[in-house]
XYZ file of C-alpha atoms in Angstrom:
550
model
C -4.411 -38.377 -1.326
C -6.945 -37.904 -3.848
C -6.532 -37.144 -7.235
C -7.454 -36.806 -10.587
C -7.078 -35.892 -14.082
C -7.351 -32.887 -15.507
C -11.176 -31.379 -16.193
C -12.782 -28.192 -17.315
C -14.496 -27.808 -14.008
C -12.965 -28.394 -10.772
C -13.619 -32.027 -9.198
C -16.125 -32.310 -6.575
C -13.856 -33.487 -4.091
C -11.776 -30.503 -3.901
C -11.381 -28.323 -1.146
C -10.630 -25.441 -2.284
C -9.821 -24.239 -5.863
C -6.569 -21.622 -6.807
C -6.672 -20.220 -9.857
C -4.428 -21.586 -12.538
C -1.121 -20.230 -12.731
C -0.465 -17.473 -15.245
C 2.442 -19.435 -16.683
C 0.197 -22.165 -17.325
C -2.639 -19.899 -19.287
C 0.372 -18.574 -21.073
C 1.918 -21.281 -22.144
C -1.187 -22.645 -23.621
C -1.741 -25.080 -20.668
C -5.426 -25.414 -18.592
C -5.861 -27.145 -15.544
C -6.993 -26.553 -11.582
C -4.741 -26.189 -8.950
C -6.338 -27.582 -5.955
C -6.264 -28.074 -2.672
C -7.271 -31.222 -0.481
C -6.833 -32.563 3.080
C -6.230 -36.270 3.673
C -7.466 -36.923 7.467
C -4.873 -36.281 9.555
C -2.797 -34.320 7.341
C -2.712 -30.202 6.749
C -3.715 -28.826 4.018
C -1.799 -29.527 0.709
C -1.285 -27.920 -2.365
C -1.609 -30.293 -5.274
C -1.602 -29.567 -9.091
C -2.929 -31.582 -11.334
C -2.075 -32.444 -14.349
C -2.421 -30.173 -16.773
C -3.284 -30.708 -20.321
C -2.828 -28.338 -23.640
C -4.977 -26.357 -25.585
C -5.169 -23.771 -28.259
C -4.137 -19.972 -27.068
C -5.832 -19.144 -30.258
C -9.342 -20.456 -29.156
C -9.167 -19.334 -25.693
C -8.402 -15.276 -27.043
C -11.737 -16.168 -29.579
C -13.833 -17.215 -26.443
C -12.984 -14.626 -24.871
C -13.332 -11.938 -27.435
C -16.877 -13.095 -27.603
C -16.861 -12.689 -24.349
C -16.657 -9.217 -24.067
C -18.440 -7.018 -25.660
C -18.851 -2.780 -26.423
C -15.860 -0.233 -26.028
C -14.102 -3.286 -24.132
C -13.774 -5.933 -27.578
C -12.753 -3.061 -29.191
C -9.819 -1.726 -26.566
C -8.986 -5.824 -26.228
C -8.468 -5.761 -29.872
C -7.263 -2.606 -30.376
C -4.241 -3.265 -27.516
C -3.267 -7.258 -28.839
C -2.547 -5.292 -31.998
C -0.400 -3.085 -30.771
C 1.786 -4.909 -28.270
C 0.955 -8.349 -29.065
C -1.424 -10.888 -27.353
C 0.040 -12.533 -24.883
C 0.581 -9.035 -22.814
C -3.087 -8.857 -22.560
C -5.708 -10.752 -20.084
C -9.248 -11.193 -20.125
C -10.153 -14.568 -18.839
C -11.920 -14.646 -16.243
C -10.087 -16.788 -13.709
C -6.877 -15.108 -14.172
C -8.530 -11.780 -13.504
C -9.382 -12.933 -10.427
C -6.032 -12.219 -9.328
C -6.255 -8.441 -9.790
C -9.755 -7.785 -7.899
C -8.124 -5.541 -5.039
C -5.323 -4.364 -3.571
C -4.158 -4.548 -0.018
C -6.942 -3.360 1.067
C -9.587 -6.381 -0.044
C -12.763 -5.877 1.212
C -13.118 -3.628 -1.628
C -13.044 -6.163 -4.572
C -13.864 -5.366 -8.534
C -12.574 -7.767 -10.816
C -10.854 -5.894 -14.202
C -12.756 -6.065 -17.395
C -8.767 -6.426 -18.520
C -5.328 -6.186 -17.676
C -2.576 -5.639 -19.219
C 0.990 -6.704 -18.307
C 3.093 -3.942 -19.570
C 7.014 -4.495 -19.921
C 7.750 -0.972 -20.889
C 6.767 2.989 -21.263
C 5.685 1.638 -25.475
C 3.211 -0.356 -23.778
C 1.510 1.938 -20.913
C 1.015 4.587 -23.648
C -0.645 2.282 -26.036
C -2.714 0.884 -23.336
C -3.980 4.159 -22.274
C -4.240 5.615 -26.382
C -6.147 2.590 -27.109
C -8.241 3.445 -24.079
C -8.958 7.241 -24.874
C -9.545 5.966 -28.366
C -12.356 4.219 -26.851
C -13.390 6.435 -23.758
C -12.322 3.601 -21.715
C -11.372 3.906 -18.049
C -7.991 2.713 -16.431
C -6.222 1.881 -13.612
C -2.605 1.461 -12.853
C -0.838 -1.225 -10.259
C 1.965 -1.358 -8.866
C 2.691 -4.899 -6.421
C -1.060 -4.389 -4.623
C 0.405 -3.746 -1.687
C -1.989 -0.319 -0.945
C -4.051 0.173 1.934
C -6.703 2.344 0.912
C -8.027 1.018 -2.490
C -6.536 2.951 -4.639
C -5.553 0.494 -7.102
C -8.989 -1.268 -6.886
C -9.824 -1.601 -10.952
C -12.822 -0.931 -12.852
C -15.264 -3.919 -13.781
C -15.855 -1.389 -17.100
C -12.170 -0.402 -18.003
C -8.120 -0.921 -17.639
C -5.660 -2.659 -15.199
C -1.969 -1.682 -16.170
C 0.079 -4.065 -14.067
C 3.213 -2.196 -13.780
C 4.939 -5.317 -11.860
C 6.692 -6.358 -14.517
C 8.795 -3.214 -14.864
C 11.827 -3.457 -12.420
C 14.662 -2.496 -14.132
C 17.122 0.095 -12.546
C 17.983 1.508 -15.356
C 20.751 4.683 -14.026
C 22.430 4.904 -10.495
C 24.474 8.068 -10.242
C 26.034 8.054 -7.084
C 28.207 11.533 -7.794
C 24.779 13.053 -8.285
C 22.977 11.340 -5.448
C 19.990 10.008 -7.390
C 19.280 6.245 -9.167
C 16.363 6.309 -12.777
C 14.641 3.496 -11.996
C 11.339 1.754 -13.421
C 8.354 2.047 -11.936
C 7.694 -1.728 -10.772
C 11.321 -1.858 -8.956
C 10.673 -2.834 -5.417
C 11.695 -0.070 -2.814
C 14.240 -1.985 -0.858
C 15.626 -3.125 -4.484
C 16.960 0.456 -4.552
C 18.544 0.708 -1.427
C 20.521 -2.530 -1.702
C 21.587 -1.130 -4.845
C 22.993 1.849 -3.786
C 24.491 0.517 -0.703
C 28.352 0.025 -2.185
C 27.898 3.695 -2.622
C 27.454 4.584 0.407
C 23.783 5.605 0.135
C 20.114 4.356 0.552
C 16.842 5.717 -0.253
C 15.205 6.930 2.626
C 10.861 6.615 2.548
C 10.809 3.051 4.198
C 7.348 1.970 4.225
C 6.578 -1.374 6.523
C 5.987 -2.854 3.259
C 9.545 -1.881 1.912
C 10.319 -5.817 0.534
C 7.216 -5.665 -1.686
C 5.741 -2.790 -2.602
C 7.032 -0.816 -5.711
C 8.613 2.886 -6.419
C 5.675 3.350 -8.587
C 3.187 3.059 -5.773
C 5.039 4.574 -3.770
C 4.762 7.685 -6.088
C 1.613 7.560 -6.471
C 0.978 7.349 -2.873
C 3.390 9.522 -1.336
C 4.548 6.870 1.115
C 5.882 7.469 3.973
C 7.530 4.760 6.348
C 9.380 5.311 10.387
C 12.304 7.158 8.893
C 10.170 9.945 7.418
C 10.151 11.829 10.360
C 13.943 12.737 9.772
C 14.169 12.363 6.127
C 10.691 13.098 5.034
C 7.943 11.538 2.037
C 7.998 10.037 -1.137
C 7.766 13.426 -2.377
C 10.838 14.941 -0.988
C 13.062 11.834 -2.491
C 11.447 12.096 -6.185
C 13.358 14.614 -8.538
C 11.845 13.422 -11.889
C 9.529 11.372 -13.925
C 8.471 10.341 -16.759
C 4.641 10.317 -17.195
C 2.061 9.052 -19.687
C -0.772 11.606 -19.613
C -4.803 10.804 -19.155
C -4.339 11.953 -23.123
C -1.552 8.848 -24.383
C 1.323 11.323 -24.434
C 5.259 10.668 -22.866
C 6.176 14.088 -20.864
C 9.094 14.566 -19.110
C 8.649 15.849 -15.707
C 11.905 17.184 -13.871
C 14.858 15.119 -14.189
C 18.720 14.863 -12.071
C 19.192 18.024 -11.544
C 17.533 19.231 -7.744
C 15.354 22.071 -9.538
C 13.577 23.477 -11.880
C 11.606 26.160 -12.710
C 7.863 26.696 -13.353
C 5.177 25.233 -11.877
C 5.546 22.717 -9.417
C 4.108 20.252 -11.838
C 6.145 17.020 -10.092
C 4.736 18.022 -6.938
C 1.007 17.608 -7.599
C 2.013 14.688 -9.551
C 3.407 12.211 -6.654
C 0.422 11.633 -4.369
C -2.155 12.127 -7.105
C -2.956 8.241 -6.476
C -2.745 8.018 -10.375
C -5.134 10.286 -11.489
C -2.816 12.873 -13.478
C -1.537 10.181 -15.642
C 1.241 6.855 -15.042
C 4.289 6.990 -14.076
C 7.052 4.687 -16.337
C 10.666 6.091 -15.047
C 11.549 7.741 -12.088
C 14.621 9.510 -10.875
C 14.584 9.449 -6.895
C 17.167 10.864 -4.539
C 19.341 8.488 -2.863
C 20.327 9.552 0.966
C 23.879 9.416 1.814
C 24.430 6.636 4.882
C 24.434 7.905 8.400
C 27.953 7.347 10.169
C 26.541 6.207 13.176
C 22.962 4.440 13.652
C 21.770 3.900 17.424
C 18.340 2.654 18.574
C 17.164 2.156 22.109
C 13.450 0.387 23.176
C 11.978 1.638 26.387
C 8.950 0.566 27.959
C 6.305 2.415 29.996
C 3.119 1.361 32.239
C 0.640 3.591 29.914
C 0.471 4.920 26.615
C 0.616 8.462 28.763
C 3.590 8.241 29.586
C 5.948 6.828 26.496
C 3.415 9.987 25.055
C 5.104 12.667 27.544
C 8.391 10.649 26.846
C 7.685 11.495 22.520
C 6.683 14.935 23.359
C 9.716 15.675 25.236
C 12.273 14.169 23.091
C 10.510 16.583 20.168
C 10.449 19.345 21.956
C 13.799 19.129 23.442
C 14.814 20.532 19.508
C 16.087 16.473 18.873
C 14.714 14.637 15.383
C 14.633 11.187 16.146
C 15.014 9.307 12.502
C 12.256 7.275 13.978
C 10.282 7.574 16.928
C 7.824 4.598 17.126
C 5.319 3.695 19.487
C 3.128 -0.060 20.001
C 0.344 -0.188 22.635
C -0.140 -3.315 25.330
C -2.413 -5.007 22.613
C -0.189 -4.580 19.174
C 2.753 -5.773 21.648
C 0.904 -8.794 22.604
C 0.546 -9.540 19.037
C 3.851 -9.347 17.963
C 4.984 -11.602 21.082
C 2.560 -14.304 19.859
C 3.875 -14.270 16.087
C 7.447 -14.001 16.722
C 8.185 -13.894 20.044
C 10.208 -10.085 19.979
C 10.715 -10.433 24.261
C 9.220 -6.985 24.441
C 9.506 -5.804 28.099
C 7.463 -8.007 29.891
C 4.087 -6.330 31.373
C 4.712 -3.097 29.088
C 1.545 -1.142 28.299
C 3.242 0.509 25.997
C 7.165 0.760 24.281
C 8.525 3.578 22.423
C 11.567 2.409 19.560
C 13.748 5.333 19.180
C 16.719 5.290 16.654
C 19.277 8.252 16.045
C 21.354 8.579 13.350
C 23.882 10.774 12.044
C 27.771 12.051 13.086
C 28.992 10.162 15.903
C 29.615 12.831 17.856
C 26.168 14.275 17.697
C 24.579 10.713 18.058
C 26.516 10.407 21.553
C 25.053 13.505 22.899
C 21.516 13.506 21.744
C 21.331 9.694 22.371
C 22.215 10.727 26.122
C 18.955 13.588 26.316
C 16.623 10.709 24.394
C 17.680 8.104 27.435
C 17.371 10.712 29.990
C 13.757 12.261 28.385
C 12.432 8.157 28.662
C 13.579 7.943 32.361
C 12.017 11.155 33.330
C 8.854 10.321 31.755
C 9.191 6.423 33.652
C 10.513 4.607 31.587
C 11.135 1.448 33.788
C 13.316 -0.411 31.746
C 15.070 0.667 28.677
C 17.233 -1.661 25.923
C 20.128 -0.410 23.708
C 21.737 -2.453 21.252
C 25.066 -3.132 20.935
C 25.314 -4.578 17.390
C 23.460 -4.826 14.432
C 21.915 -7.896 15.125
C 20.424 -6.957 18.407
C 18.860 -3.271 16.479
C 17.609 -5.835 14.216
C 15.728 -8.166 16.799
C 14.026 -4.434 18.742
C 12.751 -3.497 15.081
C 11.551 -7.420 14.782
C 8.075 -6.832 17.063
C 7.418 -2.990 15.506
C 7.932 -4.396 11.971
C 5.714 -7.426 12.260
C 2.934 -5.809 13.651
C 0.385 -5.628 11.354
C 0.821 -8.845 10.206
C 1.008 -10.073 13.734
C -2.844 -8.920 14.405
C -3.688 -11.558 12.354
C -3.051 -13.696 15.445
C -5.093 -12.601 17.853
C -8.479 -11.598 15.833
C -9.553 -13.606 12.336
C -10.364 -9.846 11.131
C -9.053 -6.006 11.423
C -8.577 -2.925 9.350
C -6.050 -0.604 9.496
C -6.944 3.068 9.909
C -4.290 5.604 8.643
C -4.830 8.869 10.334
C -3.131 12.135 11.913
C -2.831 13.849 14.638
C -0.860 17.141 16.623
C 1.706 15.350 18.438
C 0.433 16.978 21.220
C -3.222 15.988 20.966
C -2.436 11.924 21.067
C -2.592 11.486 24.872
C -6.582 12.884 24.412
C -7.458 10.796 20.858
C -5.551 7.170 22.618
C -7.848 8.070 25.518
C -10.595 8.770 23.057
C -10.465 5.990 20.345
C -10.248 3.420 24.116
C -13.642 4.849 24.999
C -15.204 4.656 20.996
C -13.561 1.035 21.590
C -15.226 -0.221 24.939
C -18.613 1.572 23.577
C -18.637 -0.345 20.364
C -17.488 -3.525 21.917
C -14.274 -4.000 19.734
C -10.578 -4.251 20.293
C -8.173 -1.232 18.636
C -4.289 -1.950 19.049
C -2.089 1.058 18.511
C 1.165 0.698 16.702
C 2.254 4.267 15.261
C 4.763 6.746 14.104
C 4.750 8.849 17.406
C 6.835 11.644 16.630
C 5.029 12.982 13.532
C 1.354 11.863 15.471
C 0.542 9.256 12.407
C -1.665 6.732 13.777
C -2.769 3.435 12.614
C -5.530 1.840 14.854
C -6.170 -1.852 13.845
C -9.445 -2.863 15.217
C -10.079 -5.987 15.957
C -13.390 -8.074 14.895
C -14.796 -11.454 13.979
C -17.121 -11.235 11.150
C -18.412 -14.264 12.060
C -20.711 -12.413 14.922
C -23.266 -11.102 14.070
C -22.787 -6.826 13.577
C -19.390 -7.339 14.654
C -17.867 -5.881 11.359
C -20.406 -3.088 11.273
C -19.513 -2.287 14.257
C -15.767 -2.204 13.904
C -16.142 -0.476 10.411
C -18.315 2.480 13.237
C -15.484 2.732 15.249
C -13.010 3.146 12.408
C -15.103 6.226 10.926
C -15.533 7.330 14.391
C -11.644 7.648 14.583
C -11.126 10.010 11.731
C -13.240 12.273 13.108
C -11.670 12.591 16.281
C -8.310 13.115 13.823
C -10.297 15.880 12.395
C -11.717 16.961 15.524
C -8.230 17.750 17.099
C -6.745 19.508 13.771
C -5.407 16.204 12.173
C -5.834 14.670 8.867
C -7.879 11.650 7.301
C -4.916 10.150 6.151
C -1.028 10.445 6.381
C 0.323 7.644 4.063
C -2.133 5.194 3.165
C -4.031 7.934 0.571
C -7.238 8.345 0.024
C -8.185 5.716 -2.617
C -11.806 4.759 -2.825
C -11.735 3.738 1.457
C -11.669 7.726 1.906
C -13.507 9.575 -0.541
C -16.138 9.504 1.298
C -14.318 11.354 4.373
C -12.990 14.432 2.146
C -15.919 16.659 2.823
C -15.155 16.297 6.501
C -11.394 18.073 5.878
C -12.284 20.396 2.759
C -15.219 22.961 1.982
C -17.146 22.379 -1.319
C -14.970 25.114 -3.091
C -11.197 23.023 -1.785
C -12.738 19.761 -3.367
C -13.427 22.148 -6.770
C -10.287 23.798 -6.590
C -8.722 20.648 -6.742
C -11.186 18.617 -9.712
C -10.370 22.048 -11.300
C -6.432 20.900 -11.802
C -7.126 17.375 -11.923
C -9.620 18.295 -14.867
C -6.631 20.424 -16.559
C -4.775 16.553 -16.699
C -7.137 14.536 -17.378
C -10.563 16.542 -19.213
C -12.003 12.927 -20.272
C -12.019 11.561 -16.925
C -10.114 8.120 -17.867
C -7.092 8.470 -15.090
C -8.495 6.212 -11.818
C -11.531 7.551 -11.915
C -14.065 6.894 -8.433
C -10.537 7.524 -6.171
C -9.655 10.188 -3.899
C -12.561 12.449 -5.020
C -15.984 11.367 -3.641
C -19.060 11.060 -5.633
C -22.708 10.846 -4.060
C -22.714 6.619 -4.366
C -19.673 6.631 -2.086
C -20.800 8.669 0.560
C -21.321 7.185 3.900
C -21.386 3.817 1.970
C -20.118 0.657 3.330
C -17.696 -1.463 1.398
C -19.399 -4.022 -0.917
C -18.381 -5.377 -4.271
C -19.375 -3.070 -7.469
C -20.223 -4.295 -10.835
C -20.085 -2.708 -14.240
C -23.111 -2.072 -14.659
C -23.600 0.519 -11.781
C -25.105 4.047 -12.648
C -25.348 7.190 -10.797
C -27.961 8.653 -9.209
C -29.807 10.991 -11.816
C -28.941 14.564 -11.359
C -25.697 13.395 -9.488
C -22.199 14.670 -10.817
C -19.319 12.187 -10.986
C -15.993 13.301 -11.853
């Protein structure tokens, strides 16, 4: 193993350099964490010796590097909340250059690690005073670029705000900070016989604040609804820097539905600093089955029959052959061999109701052509059935070096036509498409697979990805179901909405944010983004002459 003392530059022998840990900087130490490889050994993460450096020196150098409004904002925020909560080091800022949609990358001009609502308010007020844009970020798991920073702006990181401030089982609600992890709410509520129903696939790491911004869903939203159905109130720092309360612990409030407008607004109407969430009683019984089919047509027919009969499963998920292959490689889920598609159906509720509807589901699957049906007898077997589905997105990385996760919605009855059309698009473009989706509400998650090392393959995959959204719109669907619009789909909004529709939405946004400082460039298209392929953005970009940029 080769190693050497710390240096101001990474040594030439280092194969890769990992950014210094934040704690190292915050403790006044600096050094590189290196990745080097010895013959016959795997990659080794080897931190080298750190050397102390005066914190004041770092801040002086950084402030010299900043200029214009950002330098004024940096000094203002440090004066208000303390220098240790403000990051301006270019290396450390690189950590926040993207969210879960990593092919959009912009390094923020400044990052603020907020620890409470007062920190958020101070950061926003400083931005307003200097007319500098700001973007709020939760856990960074979003898949639409909704938390993509601005190079000329401030990124407000909410990950440290993880306190569950109150659990009120008698009112079936809880008050939490926006950085609280989704699954942590359910864990806290479980002793009271309650849970938090929205369950995105990333629920082990995604935050409540991010869920509110994107109106996140999940497998069980077919029966229980999306985030907007489970938020009773929010404390919000408005784009003007005021702290206001919208809604609260009561079920209903009079007046305009400002809470409904705020949830799903993707950070364009303000920053949530406290969220009151609705808790749902745990069902008496939960039963889960997995059905194997020869094709997605047969599985789709079973879905239509189940929903058409009046049964509302807690979840009904479909995976096609390619996604099953990926899951088998990744986690060995042991799904039926040779299946062209599998359906995962979960029924919950009172025992008598569940027993009746579960028998109905089995009958519809059999009549639609299921060649194998497995029923979970224990919680462990239920977890095993879900294992393949929950790992599907990450598992695709085992069979393809690159892939695009798309998110679109079609009417449930259009599923067979759309799936066939997607297959034809993929064949024509010479790329593969794996399908994992919420079949009950027609929320598709096609994964377009490609190898970026092959010339032109990434462009073809991007083209297929866009054509899939056209298919969704042509069949009466939507460009997004639960991932949000963000920066990724802003260019697609005119395909769904008329100019008058978009102007009306802009007027609502401007009522909250007349200066256009809260997460600009998201949700609404600008001339710069129309038809534009993903690329790196920089602070010195200018809009075309005469362009109207919101």
